[in-house]
Short mmCIF file of C-alpha atoms in Angstrom, two decimals:
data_model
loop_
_atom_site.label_atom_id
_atom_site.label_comp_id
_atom_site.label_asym_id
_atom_site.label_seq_id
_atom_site.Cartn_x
_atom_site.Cartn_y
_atom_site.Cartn_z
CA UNK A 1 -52.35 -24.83 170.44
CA UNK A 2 -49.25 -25.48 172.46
CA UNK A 3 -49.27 -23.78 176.03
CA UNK A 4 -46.56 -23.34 178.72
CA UNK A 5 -48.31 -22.55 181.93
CA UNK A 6 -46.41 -20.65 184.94
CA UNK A 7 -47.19 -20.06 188.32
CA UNK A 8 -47.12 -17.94 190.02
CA UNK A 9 -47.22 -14.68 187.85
CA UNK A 10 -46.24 -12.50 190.70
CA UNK A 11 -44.56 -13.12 193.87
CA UNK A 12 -43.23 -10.94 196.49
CA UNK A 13 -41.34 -12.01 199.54
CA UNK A 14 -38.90 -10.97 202.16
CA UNK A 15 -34.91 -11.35 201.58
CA UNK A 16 -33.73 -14.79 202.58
CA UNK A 17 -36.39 -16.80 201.53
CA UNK A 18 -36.75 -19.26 198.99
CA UNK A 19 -39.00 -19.22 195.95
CA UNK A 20 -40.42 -21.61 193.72
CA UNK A 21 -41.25 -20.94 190.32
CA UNK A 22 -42.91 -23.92 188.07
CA UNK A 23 -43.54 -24.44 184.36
CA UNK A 24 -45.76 -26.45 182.91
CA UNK A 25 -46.16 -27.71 179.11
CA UNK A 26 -49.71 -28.36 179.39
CA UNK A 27 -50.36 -30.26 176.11
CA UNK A 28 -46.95 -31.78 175.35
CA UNK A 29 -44.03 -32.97 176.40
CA UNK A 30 -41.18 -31.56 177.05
CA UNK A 31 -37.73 -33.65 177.65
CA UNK A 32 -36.01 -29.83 177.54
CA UNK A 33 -36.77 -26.52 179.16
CA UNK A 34 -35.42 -23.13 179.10
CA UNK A 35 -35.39 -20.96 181.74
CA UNK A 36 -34.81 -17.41 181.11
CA UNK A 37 -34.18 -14.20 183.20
CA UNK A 38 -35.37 -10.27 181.69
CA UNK A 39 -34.59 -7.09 183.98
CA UNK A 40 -36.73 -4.03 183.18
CA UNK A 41 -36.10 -2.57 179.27
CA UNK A 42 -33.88 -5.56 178.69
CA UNK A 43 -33.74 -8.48 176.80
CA UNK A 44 -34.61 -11.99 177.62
CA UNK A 45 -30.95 -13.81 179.00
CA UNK A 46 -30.77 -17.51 179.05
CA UNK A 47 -30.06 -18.89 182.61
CA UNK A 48 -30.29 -22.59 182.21
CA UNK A 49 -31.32 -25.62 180.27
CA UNK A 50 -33.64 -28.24 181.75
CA UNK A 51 -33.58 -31.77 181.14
CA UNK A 52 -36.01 -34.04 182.30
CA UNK A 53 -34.47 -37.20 184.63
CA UNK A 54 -30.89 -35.33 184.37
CA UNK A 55 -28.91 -32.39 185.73
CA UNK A 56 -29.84 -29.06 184.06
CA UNK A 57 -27.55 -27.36 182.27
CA UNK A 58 -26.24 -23.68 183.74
CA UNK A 59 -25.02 -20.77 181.24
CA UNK A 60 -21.48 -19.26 182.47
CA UNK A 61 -21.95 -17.07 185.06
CA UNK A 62 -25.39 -18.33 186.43
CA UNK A 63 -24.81 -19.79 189.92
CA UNK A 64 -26.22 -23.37 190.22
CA UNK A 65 -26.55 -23.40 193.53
CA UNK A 66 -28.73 -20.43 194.14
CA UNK A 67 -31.02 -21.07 190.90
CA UNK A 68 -32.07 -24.91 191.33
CA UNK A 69 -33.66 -26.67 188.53
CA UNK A 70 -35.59 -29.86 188.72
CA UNK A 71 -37.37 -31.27 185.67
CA UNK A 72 -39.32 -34.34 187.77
CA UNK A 73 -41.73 -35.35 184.58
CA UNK A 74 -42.38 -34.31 181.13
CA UNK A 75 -44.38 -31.79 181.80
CA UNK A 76 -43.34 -30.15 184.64
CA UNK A 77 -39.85 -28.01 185.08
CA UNK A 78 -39.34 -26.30 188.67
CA UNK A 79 -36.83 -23.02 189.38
CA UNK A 80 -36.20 -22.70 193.09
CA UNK A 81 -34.64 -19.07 193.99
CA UNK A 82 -32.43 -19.73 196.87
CA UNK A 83 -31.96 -17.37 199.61
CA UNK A 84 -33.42 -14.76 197.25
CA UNK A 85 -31.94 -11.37 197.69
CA UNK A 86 -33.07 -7.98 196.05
CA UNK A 87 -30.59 -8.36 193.57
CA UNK A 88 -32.57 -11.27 192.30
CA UNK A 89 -35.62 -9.19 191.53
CA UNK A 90 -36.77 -9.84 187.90
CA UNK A 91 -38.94 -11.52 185.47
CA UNK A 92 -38.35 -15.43 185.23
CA UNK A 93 -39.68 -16.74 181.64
CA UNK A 94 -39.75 -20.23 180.90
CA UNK A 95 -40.09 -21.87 177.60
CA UNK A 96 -40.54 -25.49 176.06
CA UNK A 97 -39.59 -26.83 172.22
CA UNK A 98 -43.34 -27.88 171.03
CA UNK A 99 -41.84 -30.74 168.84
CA UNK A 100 -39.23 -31.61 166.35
CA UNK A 101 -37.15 -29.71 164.06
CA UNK A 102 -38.67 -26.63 162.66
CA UNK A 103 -41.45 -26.64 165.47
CA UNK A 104 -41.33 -23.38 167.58
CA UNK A 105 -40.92 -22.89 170.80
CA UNK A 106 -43.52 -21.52 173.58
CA UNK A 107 -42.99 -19.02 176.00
CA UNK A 108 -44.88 -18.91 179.21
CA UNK A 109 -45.89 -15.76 180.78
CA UNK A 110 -43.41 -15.01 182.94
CA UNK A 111 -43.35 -14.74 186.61
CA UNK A 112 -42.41 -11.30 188.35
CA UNK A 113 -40.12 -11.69 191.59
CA UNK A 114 -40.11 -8.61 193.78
CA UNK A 115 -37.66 -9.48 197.02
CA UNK A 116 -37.81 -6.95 199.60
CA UNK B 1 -20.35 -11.00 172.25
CA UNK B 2 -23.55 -10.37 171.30
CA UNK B 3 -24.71 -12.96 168.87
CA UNK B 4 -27.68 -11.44 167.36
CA UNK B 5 -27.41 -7.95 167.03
CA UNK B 6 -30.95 -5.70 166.60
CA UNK B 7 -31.68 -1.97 165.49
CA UNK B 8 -32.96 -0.45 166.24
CA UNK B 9 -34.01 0.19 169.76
CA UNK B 10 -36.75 2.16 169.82
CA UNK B 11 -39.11 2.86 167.08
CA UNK B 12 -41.76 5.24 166.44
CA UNK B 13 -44.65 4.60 163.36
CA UNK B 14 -47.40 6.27 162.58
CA UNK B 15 -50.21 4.36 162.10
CA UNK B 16 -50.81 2.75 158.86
CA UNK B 17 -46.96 3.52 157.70
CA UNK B 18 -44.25 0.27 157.85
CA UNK B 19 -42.28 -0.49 160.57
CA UNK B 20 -38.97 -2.17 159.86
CA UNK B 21 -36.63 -4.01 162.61
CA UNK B 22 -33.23 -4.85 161.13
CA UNK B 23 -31.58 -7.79 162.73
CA UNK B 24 -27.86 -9.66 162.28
CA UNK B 25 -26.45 -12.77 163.23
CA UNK B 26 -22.52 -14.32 164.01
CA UNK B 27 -23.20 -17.93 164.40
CA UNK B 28 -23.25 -19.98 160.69
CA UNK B 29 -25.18 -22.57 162.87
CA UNK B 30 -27.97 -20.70 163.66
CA UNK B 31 -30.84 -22.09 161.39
CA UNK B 32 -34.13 -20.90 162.80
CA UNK B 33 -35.03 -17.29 163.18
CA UNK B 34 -38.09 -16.54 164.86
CA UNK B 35 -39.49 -13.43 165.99
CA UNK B 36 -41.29 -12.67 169.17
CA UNK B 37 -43.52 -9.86 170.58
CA UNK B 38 -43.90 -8.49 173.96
CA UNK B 39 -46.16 -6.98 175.66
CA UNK B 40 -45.64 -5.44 179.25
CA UNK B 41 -45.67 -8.29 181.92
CA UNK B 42 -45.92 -10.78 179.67
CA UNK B 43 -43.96 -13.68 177.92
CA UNK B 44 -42.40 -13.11 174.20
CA UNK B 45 -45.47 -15.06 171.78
CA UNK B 46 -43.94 -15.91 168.24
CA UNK B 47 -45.31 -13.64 165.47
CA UNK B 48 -43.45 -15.45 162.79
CA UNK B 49 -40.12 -17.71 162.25
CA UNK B 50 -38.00 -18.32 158.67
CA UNK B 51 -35.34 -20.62 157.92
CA UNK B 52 -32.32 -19.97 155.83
CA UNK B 53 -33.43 -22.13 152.81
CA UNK B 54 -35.96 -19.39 152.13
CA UNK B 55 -35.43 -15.17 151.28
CA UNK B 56 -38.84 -14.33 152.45
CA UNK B 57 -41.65 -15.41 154.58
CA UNK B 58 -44.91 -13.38 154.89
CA UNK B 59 -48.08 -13.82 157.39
CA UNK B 60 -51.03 -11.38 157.50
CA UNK B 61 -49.09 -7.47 157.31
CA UNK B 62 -45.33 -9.42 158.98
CA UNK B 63 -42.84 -10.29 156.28
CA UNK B 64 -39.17 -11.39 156.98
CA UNK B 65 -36.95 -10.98 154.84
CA UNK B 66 -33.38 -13.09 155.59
CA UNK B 67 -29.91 -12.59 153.66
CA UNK B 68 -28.17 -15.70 154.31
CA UNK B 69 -24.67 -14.63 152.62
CA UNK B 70 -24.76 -11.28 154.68
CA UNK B 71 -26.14 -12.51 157.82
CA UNK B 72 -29.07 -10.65 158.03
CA UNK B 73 -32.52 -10.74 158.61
CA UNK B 74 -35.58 -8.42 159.13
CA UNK B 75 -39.17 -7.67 160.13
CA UNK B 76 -41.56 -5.58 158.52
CA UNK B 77 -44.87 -5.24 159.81
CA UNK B 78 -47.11 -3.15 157.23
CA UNK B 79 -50.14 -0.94 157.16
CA UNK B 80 -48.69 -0.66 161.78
CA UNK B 81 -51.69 0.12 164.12
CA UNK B 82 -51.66 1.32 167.74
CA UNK B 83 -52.23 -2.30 168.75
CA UNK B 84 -49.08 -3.11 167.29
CA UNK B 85 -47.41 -1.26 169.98
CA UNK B 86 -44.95 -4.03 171.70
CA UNK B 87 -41.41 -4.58 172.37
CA UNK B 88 -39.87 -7.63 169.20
CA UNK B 89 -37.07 -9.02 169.74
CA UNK B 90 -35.51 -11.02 166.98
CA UNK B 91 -34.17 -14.74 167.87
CA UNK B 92 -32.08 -16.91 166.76
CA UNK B 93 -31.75 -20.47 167.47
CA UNK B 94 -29.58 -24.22 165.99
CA UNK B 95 -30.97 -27.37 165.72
CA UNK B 96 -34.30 -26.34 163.53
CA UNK B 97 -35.29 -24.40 166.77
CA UNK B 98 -35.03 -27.19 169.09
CA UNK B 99 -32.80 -25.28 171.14
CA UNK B 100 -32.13 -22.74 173.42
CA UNK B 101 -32.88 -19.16 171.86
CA UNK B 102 -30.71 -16.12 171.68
CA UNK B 103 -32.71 -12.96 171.93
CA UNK B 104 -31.42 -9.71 169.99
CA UNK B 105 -31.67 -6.59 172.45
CA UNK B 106 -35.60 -5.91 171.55
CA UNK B 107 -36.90 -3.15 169.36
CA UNK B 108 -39.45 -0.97 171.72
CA UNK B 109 -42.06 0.06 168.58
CA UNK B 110 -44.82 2.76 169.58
CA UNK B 111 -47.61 3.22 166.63
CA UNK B 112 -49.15 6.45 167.05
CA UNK B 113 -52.36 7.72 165.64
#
């Protein structure tokens, strides 16, 4: 069945540094991708939309500039943390449509970012 | 505003008894409304998904039941065992699910023996 890979599952790193979070489709392709953001005992919070060969699309209040999104090929959608700060220190879930209208979509499993 | 509204927040079932997860919607565009379960450090998987053109969809012990002129939709999971234990959130999403999803707040459910 339909599979969204990401990598890494767990990452910790110092304050200031940058982290890159990718998600794959690995048997499809995916022209959109969703990236979402879920602190501890809350629900999953839509940060973005990704669109392959375009801009991505940021929700209000999401800064652009410290979440980059790059959607290089069909399969493949990239989050970069910017300057990541403890503040920043959740679980990043990525998802992919699996086809047309009606066809669910896939939820990778998440990647955990612990900044120090 | 909270588009998807879901009660309720914590459940506890004993095992073999129905658990029910009552969900409500805003948006008349919505027209997909999956569910998802979640287990601890893990991505939401979809259990099961109806559409509005239908009152009732059932798969192995899940059943939703949607209410299209109230808004409402919900999730019962019969005969619950401990391995049912999971945080569900109810979705909701436009465009035959094609887009992005809004999550309801997540229903924590603990089956106990």
């Amino acid at each position: 069945g339909a599979v969204v890979s990401q990598h890494p599952s767990w990452v910790i790193c110092k304050s200031g540094t940058s982290v890159k979070i990718e998600c794959r489709s690995l048997d499809f392709q995916a022209t959109t991708m969703f990236w979402y953001r879920q602190f501890p005992k809350q629900s999953l919070m839509l940060m973005a939309t990704s669109n392959e060969g375009s801009k991505a699309t940021y929700e209000q209040g999401v800064e652009k500039d410290k979440f980059l999104i790059n959607h290089a090929s069909l399969t493949l959608s990239t989050l970069t943390v910017t300057s990541a700060h403890p503040e920043d220190s959740s679980f990043y879930i990525c998802s992919a449509p699996t086809g047309g209208a009606g066809q669910p979509q896939h939820f990778g499993d998440g990647t955990r970012l612990s900044i120090l | 505003q909270q588009q998807v509204k879901q009660s309720p927040q914590s459940l506890i079932v004993q095992k073999g008894g129905i658990s029910i997860i009552n969900c409500a919607y805003e948006n008349t565009a919505f027209d997909y409304f999956p569910w998802y379960q979640q287990f601890p450090g893990k991505g939401p998987a979809l259990l099961i998904a109806i559409r509005p053109d239908v009152s009732e969809k059932k798969e192995g012990r899940f059943t939703i039941s949607f209410n299209k002129s109230a808004k409402q939709f919900s999730l019962h999971i019969m005969d619950s065992q401990p391995g049912d234990s999971a945080t569900y959130f109810c979705a909701a999403s436009s465009a035959g699910g094609y887009q992005k999803v809004t999550f309801g707040i997540g229903t924590k459910l603990q089956v106990i023996p």
